[in-house]
Amino acid sequence: MTTTQPGRLAGKTALVTAAGQGIGRATALAYAAQGARVIATDINTALLDSLAAELAGLGPGHAVQRLDVTDPEAIRALAQAHPQVNVLFNGAGFVHAGSVLQCTEADFDMAVTLNVRSMFRTIQAFAPAMLAAGGGAIVNVASVAGSIKGAPNRFIYGTTKAAIIGLTKAVAADFITQGVRCNAICPGTVESPSLRDRIAAQAAASGQTLAQVEAAFVARQPMGRLGQVSEIAALAVYLASDESSFTTGTAQVIDGGWSN
Ligand code: NAD
């Protein structure tokens, strides 16, 4: 699978959340490279500014727009402004470190709102136009850490990412005869700015060096390396495109063999 073949998303309009960096940014750029018109959103406008310049280099018509996925009014307004979205990529997600014993009520609420309720809200806002148009593709970023694999120190993260798989399957089942597909991507550990933040935080908390913490992340990947955002974006292109037209309600594991 490659993201360099042009035109696999020609004629489609794709809305991407958390497009500022990491998997979301790589996906927004891959969608544009494949001919989609991309509406790239993130809470961080500085990241969006630099993304806008990159998107412009891939062709005309792309847009960037600040969106906090925890803001239901902003989501509704965005859906009203863009009634022609065929592809919804829900990328926003947050990693909370800790076991069940370290999880506060506020931590739990925050993670559910950012990781899961955001997807309920974007799908509720954007699906009606897809249904009216007779088709669409929804791609939700979950994780292999969740219902596929329990990961230590990831209590709320795993809980919310498992919920995304249930949400994905429920949405797929409801729209299965109406042309709107819904699939989840379940990555293993992927090189990204937030992973670097987690490595730094874990090193500071444990007294280990950055290299030691990174080696522990790599060690759990049987391939002996981290995933790359381009590898996740390639799957996101496939799930958004008509090539995956017989695929819905799936949780696609892309983890370098971690859960194998
Ligand atoms: P990241 O965490 O480095 O970047 C996340 C982006 O989300 C940032 O641009 C940030 O500004 C944006 N964001 C944060 N809060 C937001 C909000 N309220 N509204 C809108 N945008 C907001 O990116 P990443 O590590 O590639 O992770 C992207 C997704 O992939 C997440 O859902 C994450 O849980 C999932 N994931 C990542 C990994 C990994 O190892 N990196 C593994 C499995 C799953």
PDB file of C-alpha atoms and ligand atoms in Angstrom:
ATOM      1  CA  MET A   1       0.000   0.000   0.000  1.00  0.00           C
ATOM      2  CA  THR A   2       1.377   3.421  -0.862  1.00  0.00           C
ATOM      3  CA  THR A   3       0.260   6.993  -0.384  1.00  0.00           C
ATOM      4  CA  THR A   4       2.087   8.219  -3.482  1.00  0.00           C
ATOM      5  CA  GLN A   5      -0.454   7.008  -6.089  1.00  0.00           C
ATOM      6  CA  PRO A   6      -2.478  10.121  -6.927  1.00  0.00           C
ATOM      7  CA  GLY A   7      -6.223  10.247  -7.023  1.00  0.00           C
ATOM      8  CA  ARG A   8      -7.426   7.493  -4.669  1.00  0.00           C
ATOM      9  CA  LEU A   9      -9.543  10.107  -2.866  1.00  0.00           C
ATOM     10  CA  ALA A  10     -10.317  12.303  -5.859  1.00  0.00           C
ATOM     11  CA  GLY A  11     -13.677  14.063  -5.546  1.00  0.00           C
ATOM     12  CA  LYS A  12     -13.906  13.542  -1.788  1.00  0.00           C
ATOM     13  CA  THR A  13     -13.893  16.145   0.970  1.00  0.00           C
ATOM     14  CA  ALA A  14     -12.183  15.014   4.173  1.00  0.00           C
ATOM     15  CA  LEU A  15     -12.528  16.545   7.616  1.00  0.00           C
ATOM     16  CA  VAL A  16      -9.559  15.688   9.863  1.00  0.00           C
ATOM     17  CA  THR A  17      -9.407  16.358  13.610  1.00  0.00           C
ATOM     18  CA  ALA A  18      -6.108  16.702  15.498  1.00  0.00           C
ATOM     19  CA  ALA A  19      -4.400  17.423  12.181  1.00  0.00           C
ATOM     20  CA  GLY A  20      -1.722  19.625  13.724  1.00  0.00           C
ATOM     21  CA  GLN A  21       0.887  16.963  14.331  1.00  0.00           C
ATOM     22  CA  GLY A  22       1.543  13.244  14.470  1.00  0.00           C
ATOM     23  CA  ILE A  23      -0.885  10.773  12.883  1.00  0.00           C
ATOM     24  CA  GLY A  24      -3.521  13.429  12.131  1.00  0.00           C
ATOM     25  CA  ARG A  25      -1.095  15.655  10.266  1.00  0.00           C
ATOM     26  CA  ALA A  26       0.321  12.765   8.240  1.00  0.00           C
ATOM     27  CA  THR A  27      -3.239  11.697   7.402  1.00  0.00           C
ATOM     28  CA  ALA A  28      -4.326  15.188   6.326  1.00  0.00           C
ATOM     29  CA  LEU A  29      -1.314  15.417   4.020  1.00  0.00           C
ATOM     30  CA  ALA A  30      -1.835  11.891   2.661  1.00  0.00           C
ATOM     31  CA  TYR A  31      -5.515  12.626   1.973  1.00  0.00           C
ATOM     32  CA  ALA A  32      -4.545  15.792   0.094  1.00  0.00           C
ATOM     33  CA  ALA A  33      -1.839  13.939  -1.817  1.00  0.00           C
ATOM     34  CA  GLN A  34      -4.509  11.436  -2.889  1.00  0.00           C
ATOM     35  CA  GLY A  35      -6.740  14.138  -4.315  1.00  0.00           C
ATOM     36  CA  ALA A  36      -9.141  14.831  -1.445  1.00  0.00           C
ATOM     37  CA  ARG A  37     -10.099  18.357  -0.505  1.00  0.00           C
ATOM     38  CA  VAL A  38      -8.971  18.533   3.108  1.00  0.00           C
ATOM     39  CA  ILE A  39     -10.454  20.539   5.964  1.00  0.00           C
ATOM     40  CA  ALA A  40      -7.765  20.183   8.606  1.00  0.00           C
ATOM     41  CA  THR A  41      -8.658  21.050  12.184  1.00  0.00           C
ATOM     42  CA  ASP A  42      -6.781  21.192  15.470  1.00  0.00           C
ATOM     43  CA  ILE A  43      -6.898  23.137  18.723  1.00  0.00           C
ATOM     44  CA  ASN A  44      -3.380  24.486  18.072  1.00  0.00           C
ATOM     45  CA  THR A  45      -3.458  27.295  15.484  1.00  0.00           C
ATOM     46  CA  ALA A  46       0.332  27.566  15.165  1.00  0.00           C
ATOM     47  CA  LEU A  47       0.463  23.949  14.027  1.00  0.00           C
ATOM     48  CA  LEU A  48      -2.431  24.616  11.641  1.00  0.00           C
ATOM     49  CA  ASP A  49      -0.600  27.580  10.123  1.00  0.00           C
ATOM     50  CA  SER A  50       2.388  25.441   9.194  1.00  0.00           C
ATOM     51  CA  LEU A  51       0.076  22.678   7.934  1.00  0.00           C
ATOM     52  CA  ALA A  52      -1.801  25.174   5.742  1.00  0.00           C
ATOM     53  CA  ALA A  53       1.441  25.982   3.954  1.00  0.00           C
ATOM     54  CA  GLU A  54       2.149  22.282   3.354  1.00  0.00           C
ATOM     55  CA  LEU A  55      -1.399  21.619   2.139  1.00  0.00           C
ATOM     56  CA  ALA A  56      -1.211  24.565  -0.251  1.00  0.00           C
ATOM     57  CA  GLY A  57       1.818  22.902  -1.823  1.00  0.00           C
ATOM     58  CA  LEU A  58      -0.360  19.884  -2.638  1.00  0.00           C
ATOM     59  CA  GLY A  59      -3.029  21.825  -4.500  1.00  0.00           C
ATOM     60  CA  PRO A  60      -5.820  24.377  -4.135  1.00  0.00           C
ATOM     61  CA  GLY A  61      -9.005  24.191  -2.095  1.00  0.00           C
ATOM     62  CA  HIS A  62      -7.738  22.906   1.250  1.00  0.00           C
ATOM     63  CA  ALA A  63      -8.691  24.712   4.457  1.00  0.00           C
ATOM     64  CA  VAL A  64      -7.523  24.803   8.047  1.00  0.00           C
ATOM     65  CA  GLN A  65      -9.843  25.658  10.909  1.00  0.00           C
ATOM     66  CA  ARG A  66      -9.329  25.756  14.664  1.00  0.00           C
ATOM     67  CA  LEU A  67     -11.514  23.134  16.336  1.00  0.00           C
ATOM     68  CA  ASP A  68     -11.498  22.030  19.952  1.00  0.00           C
ATOM     69  CA  VAL A  69     -13.153  18.618  19.753  1.00  0.00           C
ATOM     70  CA  THR A  70     -14.485  19.027  23.296  1.00  0.00           C
ATOM     71  CA  ASP A  71     -16.661  21.962  22.123  1.00  0.00           C
ATOM     72  CA  PRO A  72     -20.029  20.652  20.848  1.00  0.00           C
ATOM     73  CA  GLU A  73     -21.184  24.039  19.505  1.00  0.00           C
ATOM     74  CA  ALA A  74     -18.005  24.422  17.446  1.00  0.00           C
ATOM     75  CA  ILE A  75     -18.441  20.915  16.028  1.00  0.00           C
ATOM     76  CA  ARG A  76     -22.039  21.627  15.014  1.00  0.00           C
ATOM     77  CA  ALA A  77     -21.056  24.948  13.431  1.00  0.00           C
ATOM     78  CA  LEU A  78     -18.273  23.280  11.455  1.00  0.00           C
ATOM     79  CA  ALA A  79     -20.651  20.616  10.148  1.00  0.00           C
ATOM     80  CA  GLN A  80     -23.120  23.293   9.052  1.00  0.00           C
ATOM     81  CA  ALA A  81     -20.337  25.191   7.289  1.00  0.00           C
ATOM     82  CA  HIS A  82     -19.146  22.047   5.478  1.00  0.00           C
ATOM     83  CA  PRO A  83     -22.196  19.958   4.519  1.00  0.00           C
ATOM     84  CA  GLN A  84     -20.304  18.154   1.757  1.00  0.00           C
ATOM     85  CA  VAL A  85     -17.872  16.120   3.904  1.00  0.00           C
ATOM     86  CA  ASN A  86     -17.549  12.494   2.665  1.00  0.00           C
ATOM     87  CA  VAL A  87     -14.681  11.421   4.924  1.00  0.00           C
ATOM     88  CA  LEU A  88     -14.489  12.083   8.653  1.00  0.00           C
ATOM     89  CA  PHE A  89     -11.156  11.243  10.305  1.00  0.00           C
ATOM     90  CA  ASN A  90     -11.417  11.383  14.090  1.00  0.00           C
ATOM     91  CA  GLY A  91      -7.807  11.636  15.239  1.00  0.00           C
ATOM     92  CA  ALA A  92      -7.960  13.524  18.515  1.00  0.00           C
ATOM     93  CA  GLY A  93      -6.897  11.565  21.560  1.00  0.00           C
ATOM     94  CA  PHE A  94      -5.004  12.048  24.775  1.00  0.00           C
ATOM     95  CA  VAL A  95      -2.835   9.665  26.810  1.00  0.00           C
ATOM     96  CA  HIS A  96      -3.299   9.725  30.568  1.00  0.00           C
ATOM     97  CA  ALA A  97      -0.612   7.845  32.483  1.00  0.00           C
ATOM     98  CA  GLY A  98      -1.509   5.816  35.537  1.00  0.00           C
ATOM     99  CA  SER A  99      -3.390   2.834  36.896  1.00  0.00           C
ATOM    100  CA  VAL A 100      -6.974   2.794  38.130  1.00  0.00           C
ATOM    101  CA  LEU A 101      -5.648   3.883  41.537  1.00  0.00           C
ATOM    102  CA  GLN A 102      -4.244   7.130  40.145  1.00  0.00           C
ATOM    103  CA  CYS A 103      -7.351   8.064  38.142  1.00  0.00           C
ATOM    104  CA  THR A 104      -9.464  10.892  39.531  1.00  0.00           C
ATOM    105  CA  GLU A 105     -13.071  11.591  38.580  1.00  0.00           C
ATOM    106  CA  ALA A 106     -11.867  14.694  36.747  1.00  0.00           C
ATOM    107  CA  ASP A 107      -9.205  12.715  34.845  1.00  0.00           C
ATOM    108  CA  PHE A 108     -11.820  10.159  33.824  1.00  0.00           C
ATOM    109  CA  ASP A 109     -14.290  12.795  32.652  1.00  0.00           C
ATOM    110  CA  MET A 110     -11.629  14.642  30.700  1.00  0.00           C
ATOM    111  CA  ALA A 111     -10.369  11.532  28.911  1.00  0.00           C
ATOM    112  CA  VAL A 112     -13.881  10.325  28.042  1.00  0.00           C
ATOM    113  CA  THR A 113     -14.779  13.774  26.707  1.00  0.00           C
ATOM    114  CA  LEU A 114     -11.652  14.181  24.604  1.00  0.00           C
ATOM    115  CA  ASN A 115     -11.172  10.606  23.418  1.00  0.00           C
ATOM    116  CA  VAL A 116     -14.742   9.293  23.015  1.00  0.00           C
ATOM    117  CA  ARG A 117     -17.457  11.923  23.420  1.00  0.00           C
ATOM    118  CA  SER A 118     -15.678  13.985  20.760  1.00  0.00           C
ATOM    119  CA  MET A 119     -16.253  11.181  18.240  1.00  0.00           C
ATOM    120  CA  PHE A 120     -19.897  10.790  19.245  1.00  0.00           C
ATOM    121  CA  ARG A 121     -20.294  14.511  18.619  1.00  0.00           C
ATOM    122  CA  THR A 122     -18.455  14.715  15.294  1.00  0.00           C
ATOM    123  CA  ILE A 123     -20.232  11.652  13.927  1.00  0.00           C
ATOM    124  CA  GLN A 124     -23.617  12.962  15.075  1.00  0.00           C
ATOM    125  CA  ALA A 125     -22.829  16.276  13.361  1.00  0.00           C
ATOM    126  CA  PHE A 126     -21.354  15.001  10.079  1.00  0.00           C
ATOM    127  CA  ALA A 127     -23.166  11.678   9.462  1.00  0.00           C
ATOM    128  CA  PRO A 128     -26.547  13.164   8.446  1.00  0.00           C
ATOM    129  CA  ALA A 129     -25.070  14.805   5.347  1.00  0.00           C
ATOM    130  CA  MET A 130     -23.232  11.587   4.474  1.00  0.00           C
ATOM    131  CA  LEU A 131     -26.485   9.622   4.793  1.00  0.00           C
ATOM    132  CA  ALA A 132     -28.324  12.177   2.692  1.00  0.00           C
ATOM    133  CA  ALA A 133     -25.610  11.894   0.039  1.00  0.00           C
ATOM    134  CA  GLY A 134     -25.819   8.097   0.135  1.00  0.00           C
ATOM    135  CA  GLY A 135     -22.296   7.433   1.332  1.00  0.00           C
ATOM    136  CA  GLY A 136     -19.314   8.319   3.434  1.00  0.00           C
ATOM    137  CA  ALA A 137     -16.391   6.935   5.387  1.00  0.00           C
ATOM    138  CA  ILE A 138     -15.700   7.510   9.057  1.00  0.00           C
ATOM    139  CA  VAL A 139     -12.267   6.592  10.409  1.00  0.00           C
ATOM    140  CA  ASN A 140     -11.720   6.659  14.175  1.00  0.00           C
ATOM    141  CA  VAL A 141      -8.298   6.436  15.780  1.00  0.00           C
ATOM    142  CA  ALA A 142      -8.409   3.977  18.669  1.00  0.00           C
ATOM    143  CA  SER A 143      -5.327   2.056  19.834  1.00  0.00           C
ATOM    144  CA  VAL A 144      -4.145  -1.493  20.227  1.00  0.00           C
ATOM    145  CA  ALA A 145      -4.016  -0.575  23.924  1.00  0.00           C
ATOM    146  CA  GLY A 146      -7.626  -1.056  24.987  1.00  0.00           C
ATOM    147  CA  SER A 147      -9.785  -4.056  24.185  1.00  0.00           C
ATOM    148  CA  ILE A 148      -7.084  -5.683  22.045  1.00  0.00           C
ATOM    149  CA  LYS A 149      -4.286  -5.465  24.597  1.00  0.00           C
ATOM    150  CA  GLY A 150      -4.073  -4.280  28.168  1.00  0.00           C
ATOM    151  CA  ALA A 151      -1.142  -1.894  28.576  1.00  0.00           C
ATOM    152  CA  PRO A 152       0.319  -1.134  32.010  1.00  0.00           C
ATOM    153  CA  ASN A 153      -0.102   2.397  33.331  1.00  0.00           C
ATOM    154  CA  ARG A 154      -2.750   3.209  30.739  1.00  0.00           C
ATOM    155  CA  PHE A 155      -6.015   2.699  32.665  1.00  0.00           C
ATOM    156  CA  ILE A 156      -8.150   5.543  31.302  1.00  0.00           C
ATOM    157  CA  TYR A 157      -6.462   5.520  27.940  1.00  0.00           C
ATOM    158  CA  GLY A 158      -7.210   1.815  27.412  1.00  0.00           C
ATOM    159  CA  THR A 159     -10.753   2.259  28.704  1.00  0.00           C
ATOM    160  CA  THR A 160     -11.544   5.072  26.297  1.00  0.00           C
ATOM    161  CA  LYS A 161      -9.801   3.451  23.332  1.00  0.00           C
ATOM    162  CA  ALA A 162     -11.823   0.254  23.893  1.00  0.00           C
ATOM    163  CA  ALA A 163     -14.967   2.393  23.926  1.00  0.00           C
ATOM    164  CA  ILE A 164     -14.015   3.816  20.528  1.00  0.00           C
ATOM    165  CA  ILE A 165     -14.053   0.306  19.069  1.00  0.00           C
ATOM    166  CA  GLY A 166     -17.567  -0.258  20.447  1.00  0.00           C
ATOM    167  CA  LEU A 167     -18.678   3.125  19.149  1.00  0.00           C
ATOM    168  CA  THR A 168     -17.217   2.308  15.731  1.00  0.00           C
ATOM    169  CA  LYS A 169     -19.011  -1.024  15.487  1.00  0.00           C
ATOM    170  CA  ALA A 170     -22.318   0.456  16.629  1.00  0.00           C
ATOM    171  CA  VAL A 171     -22.166   3.271  14.068  1.00  0.00           C
ATOM    172  CA  ALA A 172     -21.181   0.810  11.328  1.00  0.00           C
ATOM    173  CA  ALA A 173     -24.107  -1.480  12.193  1.00  0.00           C
ATOM    174  CA  ASP A 174     -26.651   1.342  12.158  1.00  0.00           C
ATOM    175  CA  PHE A 175     -25.590   2.690   8.755  1.00  0.00           C
ATOM    176  CA  ILE A 176     -24.538  -0.565   7.092  1.00  0.00           C
ATOM    177  CA  THR A 177     -27.244  -0.483   4.413  1.00  0.00           C
ATOM    178  CA  GLN A 178     -26.946   3.248   3.775  1.00  0.00           C
ATOM    179  CA  GLY A 179     -23.432   3.481   2.359  1.00  0.00           C
ATOM    180  CA  VAL A 180     -21.785   5.060   5.381  1.00  0.00           C
ATOM    181  CA  ARG A 181     -18.896   2.958   6.641  1.00  0.00           C
ATOM    182  CA  CYS A 182     -17.166   3.316   9.990  1.00  0.00           C
ATOM    183  CA  ASN A 183     -13.832   1.717  10.905  1.00  0.00           C
ATOM    184  CA  ALA A 184     -11.259   2.098  13.653  1.00  0.00           C
ATOM    185  CA  ILE A 185      -7.487   2.169  13.395  1.00  0.00           C
ATOM    186  CA  CYS A 186      -5.620   0.574  16.314  1.00  0.00           C
ATOM    187  CA  PRO A 187      -1.970   1.604  16.222  1.00  0.00           C
ATOM    188  CA  GLY A 188       0.835   0.302  18.371  1.00  0.00           C
ATOM    189  CA  THR A 189       3.509   2.750  19.459  1.00  0.00           C
ATOM    190  CA  VAL A 190       4.064   5.368  16.782  1.00  0.00           C
ATOM    191  CA  GLU A 191       6.764   8.028  16.563  1.00  0.00           C
ATOM    192  CA  SER A 192       5.044  11.367  17.220  1.00  0.00           C
ATOM    193  CA  PRO A 193       5.584  14.578  19.193  1.00  0.00           C
ATOM    194  CA  SER A 194       3.336  13.383  22.015  1.00  0.00           C
ATOM    195  CA  LEU A 195       5.265  10.108  22.242  1.00  0.00           C
ATOM    196  CA  ARG A 196       8.424  12.169  22.753  1.00  0.00           C
ATOM    197  CA  ASP A 197       6.597  14.061  25.538  1.00  0.00           C
ATOM    198  CA  ARG A 198       5.600  10.750  27.163  1.00  0.00           C
ATOM    199  CA  ILE A 199       9.168   9.465  26.962  1.00  0.00           C
ATOM    200  CA  ALA A 200      10.443  12.669  28.615  1.00  0.00           C
ATOM    201  CA  ALA A 201       7.779  12.550  31.345  1.00  0.00           C
ATOM    202  CA  GLN A 202       8.453   8.889  32.079  1.00  0.00           C
ATOM    203  CA  ALA A 203      12.216   9.507  32.227  1.00  0.00           C
ATOM    204  CA  ALA A 204      11.719  12.409  34.644  1.00  0.00           C
ATOM    205  CA  ALA A 205       9.420  10.344  36.848  1.00  0.00           C
ATOM    206  CA  SER A 206      11.539   7.191  36.891  1.00  0.00           C
ATOM    207  CA  GLY A 207      15.078   8.589  36.904  1.00  0.00           C
ATOM    208  CA  GLN A 208      15.850   6.636  33.723  1.00  0.00           C
ATOM    209  CA  THR A 209      17.523   8.256  30.728  1.00  0.00           C
ATOM    210  CA  LEU A 210      15.502   9.174  27.634  1.00  0.00           C
ATOM    211  CA  ALA A 211      17.330   6.418  25.763  1.00  0.00           C
ATOM    212  CA  GLN A 212      16.349   3.825  28.383  1.00  0.00           C
ATOM    213  CA  VAL A 213      12.669   4.793  28.276  1.00  0.00           C
ATOM    214  CA  GLU A 214      12.655   4.832  24.487  1.00  0.00           C
ATOM    215  CA  ALA A 215      14.325   1.406  24.436  1.00  0.00           C
ATOM    216  CA  ALA A 216      11.499   0.053  26.636  1.00  0.00           C
ATOM    217  CA  PHE A 217       8.877   1.363  24.182  1.00  0.00           C
ATOM    218  CA  VAL A 218      10.778  -0.177  21.272  1.00  0.00           C
ATOM    219  CA  ALA A 219      11.289  -3.475  23.139  1.00  0.00           C
ATOM    220  CA  ARG A 220       7.533  -4.150  23.281  1.00  0.00           C
ATOM    221  CA  GLN A 221       7.333  -3.871  19.492  1.00  0.00           C
ATOM    222  CA  PRO A 222       8.382  -7.284  18.101  1.00  0.00           C
ATOM    223  CA  MET A 223       9.620  -5.608  14.914  1.00  0.00           C
ATOM    224  CA  GLY A 224      12.169  -3.808  17.038  1.00  0.00           C
ATOM    225  CA  ARG A 225      11.106  -0.336  15.983  1.00  0.00           C
ATOM    226  CA  LEU A 226       8.383   2.243  16.452  1.00  0.00           C
ATOM    227  CA  GLY A 227       5.674   2.750  13.844  1.00  0.00           C
ATOM    228  CA  GLN A 228       5.854   5.747  11.544  1.00  0.00           C
ATOM    229  CA  VAL A 229       2.964   8.162  11.042  1.00  0.00           C
ATOM    230  CA  SER A 230       3.144   7.551   7.292  1.00  0.00           C
ATOM    231  CA  GLU A 231       2.340   3.869   7.930  1.00  0.00           C
ATOM    232  CA  ILE A 232      -0.814   4.814   9.841  1.00  0.00           C
ATOM    233  CA  ALA A 233      -1.767   7.421   7.226  1.00  0.00           C
ATOM    234  CA  ALA A 234      -1.551   4.775   4.485  1.00  0.00           C
ATOM    235  CA  LEU A 235      -4.199   2.721   6.300  1.00  0.00           C
ATOM    236  CA  ALA A 236      -6.274   5.867   6.856  1.00  0.00           C
ATOM    237  CA  VAL A 237      -6.221   6.501   3.095  1.00  0.00           C
ATOM    238  CA  TYR A 238      -7.349   2.950   2.375  1.00  0.00           C
ATOM    239  CA  LEU A 239     -10.228   3.134   4.875  1.00  0.00           C
ATOM    240  CA  ALA A 240     -11.352   6.506   3.481  1.00  0.00           C
ATOM    241  CA  SER A 241     -11.202   5.360  -0.123  1.00  0.00           C
ATOM    242  CA  ASP A 242     -13.635   3.279  -2.163  1.00  0.00           C
ATOM    243  CA  GLU A 243     -10.987   0.513  -2.242  1.00  0.00           C
ATOM    244  CA  SER A 244     -12.256  -0.472   1.222  1.00  0.00           C
ATOM    245  CA  SER A 245     -15.923  -0.398   0.169  1.00  0.00           C
ATOM    246  CA  PHE A 246     -16.613  -3.883   1.652  1.00  0.00           C
ATOM    247  CA  THR A 247     -14.992  -2.973   4.997  1.00  0.00           C
ATOM    248  CA  THR A 248     -17.022  -1.593   7.876  1.00  0.00           C
ATOM    249  CA  GLY A 249     -17.183  -2.055  11.632  1.00  0.00           C
ATOM    250  CA  THR A 250     -13.584  -3.243  11.789  1.00  0.00           C
ATOM    251  CA  ALA A 251     -10.807  -2.493  14.254  1.00  0.00           C
ATOM    252  CA  GLN A 252      -7.690  -2.526  12.105  1.00  0.00           C
ATOM    253  CA  VAL A 253      -4.598  -3.440  14.104  1.00  0.00           C
ATOM    254  CA  ILE A 254      -1.396  -1.787  12.900  1.00  0.00           C
ATOM    255  CA  ASP A 255       1.083  -2.401  15.683  1.00  0.00           C
ATOM    256  CA  GLY A 256       4.283  -3.967  14.383  1.00  0.00           C
ATOM    257  CA  GLY A 257       3.140  -7.270  15.854  1.00  0.00           C
ATOM    258  CA  TRP A 258       2.789  -6.000  19.445  1.00  0.00           C
ATOM    259  CA  SER A 259      -0.546  -7.789  19.956  1.00  0.00           C
ATOM    260  CA  ASN A 260       0.364 -10.837  17.860  1.00  0.00           C
TER     261      ASN A 260
HETATM  262  P1  NAD B   1      -0.168  13.829  19.071  1.00  0.00           P
HETATM  263  O1  NAD B   1      -0.712  13.359  20.379  1.00  0.00           O
HETATM  264  O2  NAD B   1       1.289  14.115  18.983  1.00  0.00           O
HETATM  265  O3  NAD B   1      -0.980  15.093  18.583  1.00  0.00           O
HETATM  266  C1  NAD B   1      -2.318  15.239  18.945  1.00  0.00           C
HETATM  267  C2  NAD B   1      -2.906  16.469  18.289  1.00  0.00           C
HETATM  268  O4  NAD B   1      -4.186  16.644  18.884  1.00  0.00           O
HETATM  269  C3  NAD B   1      -2.124  17.750  18.528  1.00  0.00           C
HETATM  270  O5  NAD B   1      -1.939  18.429  17.303  1.00  0.00           O
HETATM  271  C4  NAD B   1      -3.012  18.555  19.480  1.00  0.00           C
HETATM  272  O6  NAD B   1      -2.903  19.953  19.312  1.00  0.00           O
HETATM  273  C5  NAD B   1      -4.390  18.033  19.109  1.00  0.00           C
HETATM  274  N1  NAD B   1      -5.381  18.211  20.166  1.00  0.00           N
HETATM  275  C6  NAD B   1      -5.210  18.051  21.496  1.00  0.00           C
HETATM  276  N2  NAD B   1      -6.339  18.355  22.145  1.00  0.00           N
HETATM  277  C7  NAD B   1      -7.253  18.693  21.200  1.00  0.00           C
HETATM  278  C8  NAD B   1      -8.612  19.129  21.243  1.00  0.00           C
HETATM  279  N3  NAD B   1      -9.256  19.250  22.416  1.00  0.00           N
HETATM  280  N4  NAD B   1      -9.228  19.406  20.084  1.00  0.00           N
HETATM  281  C9  NAD B   1      -8.591  19.267  18.899  1.00  0.00           C
HETATM  282  N5  NAD B   1      -7.299  18.886  18.790  1.00  0.00           N
HETATM  283  C10 NAD B   1      -6.650  18.615  19.938  1.00  0.00           C
HETATM  284  O7  NAD B   1      -0.555  12.782  17.927  1.00  0.00           O
HETATM  285  P2  NAD B   1      -0.396  11.225  17.867  1.00  0.00           P
HETATM  286  O8  NAD B   1       0.542  10.688  18.926  1.00  0.00           O
HETATM  287  O9  NAD B   1      -0.124  10.900  16.450  1.00  0.00           O
HETATM  288  O10 NAD B   1      -1.854  10.684  18.291  1.00  0.00           O
HETATM  289  C11 NAD B   1      -2.971  10.860  17.429  1.00  0.00           C
HETATM  290  C12 NAD B   1      -4.011   9.815  17.764  1.00  0.00           C
HETATM  291  O11 NAD B   1      -3.450   8.517  17.645  1.00  0.00           O
HETATM  292  C13 NAD B   1      -4.547   9.897  19.191  1.00  0.00           C
HETATM  293  O12 NAD B   1      -5.923   9.570  19.211  1.00  0.00           O
HETATM  294  C14 NAD B   1      -3.751   8.840  19.912  1.00  0.00           C
HETATM  295  O13 NAD B   1      -4.404   8.353  21.069  1.00  0.00           O
HETATM  296  C15 NAD B   1      -3.654   7.778  18.836  1.00  0.00           C
HETATM  297  N6  NAD B   1      -2.574   6.828  19.028  1.00  0.00           N
HETATM  298  C16 NAD B   1      -1.289   7.272  19.057  1.00  0.00           C
HETATM  299  C17 NAD B   1      -0.262   6.347  19.256  1.00  0.00           C
HETATM  300  C18 NAD B   1       1.185   6.781  19.310  1.00  0.00           C
HETATM  301  O14 NAD B   1       2.020   5.951  19.721  1.00  0.00           O
HETATM  302  N7  NAD B   1       1.529   7.988  18.905  1.00  0.00           N
HETATM  303  C19 NAD B   1      -0.575   4.994  19.426  1.00  0.00           C
HETATM  304  C20 NAD B   1      -1.906   4.594  19.372  1.00  0.00           C
HETATM  305  C21 NAD B   1      -2.900   5.520  19.167  1.00  0.00           C
END
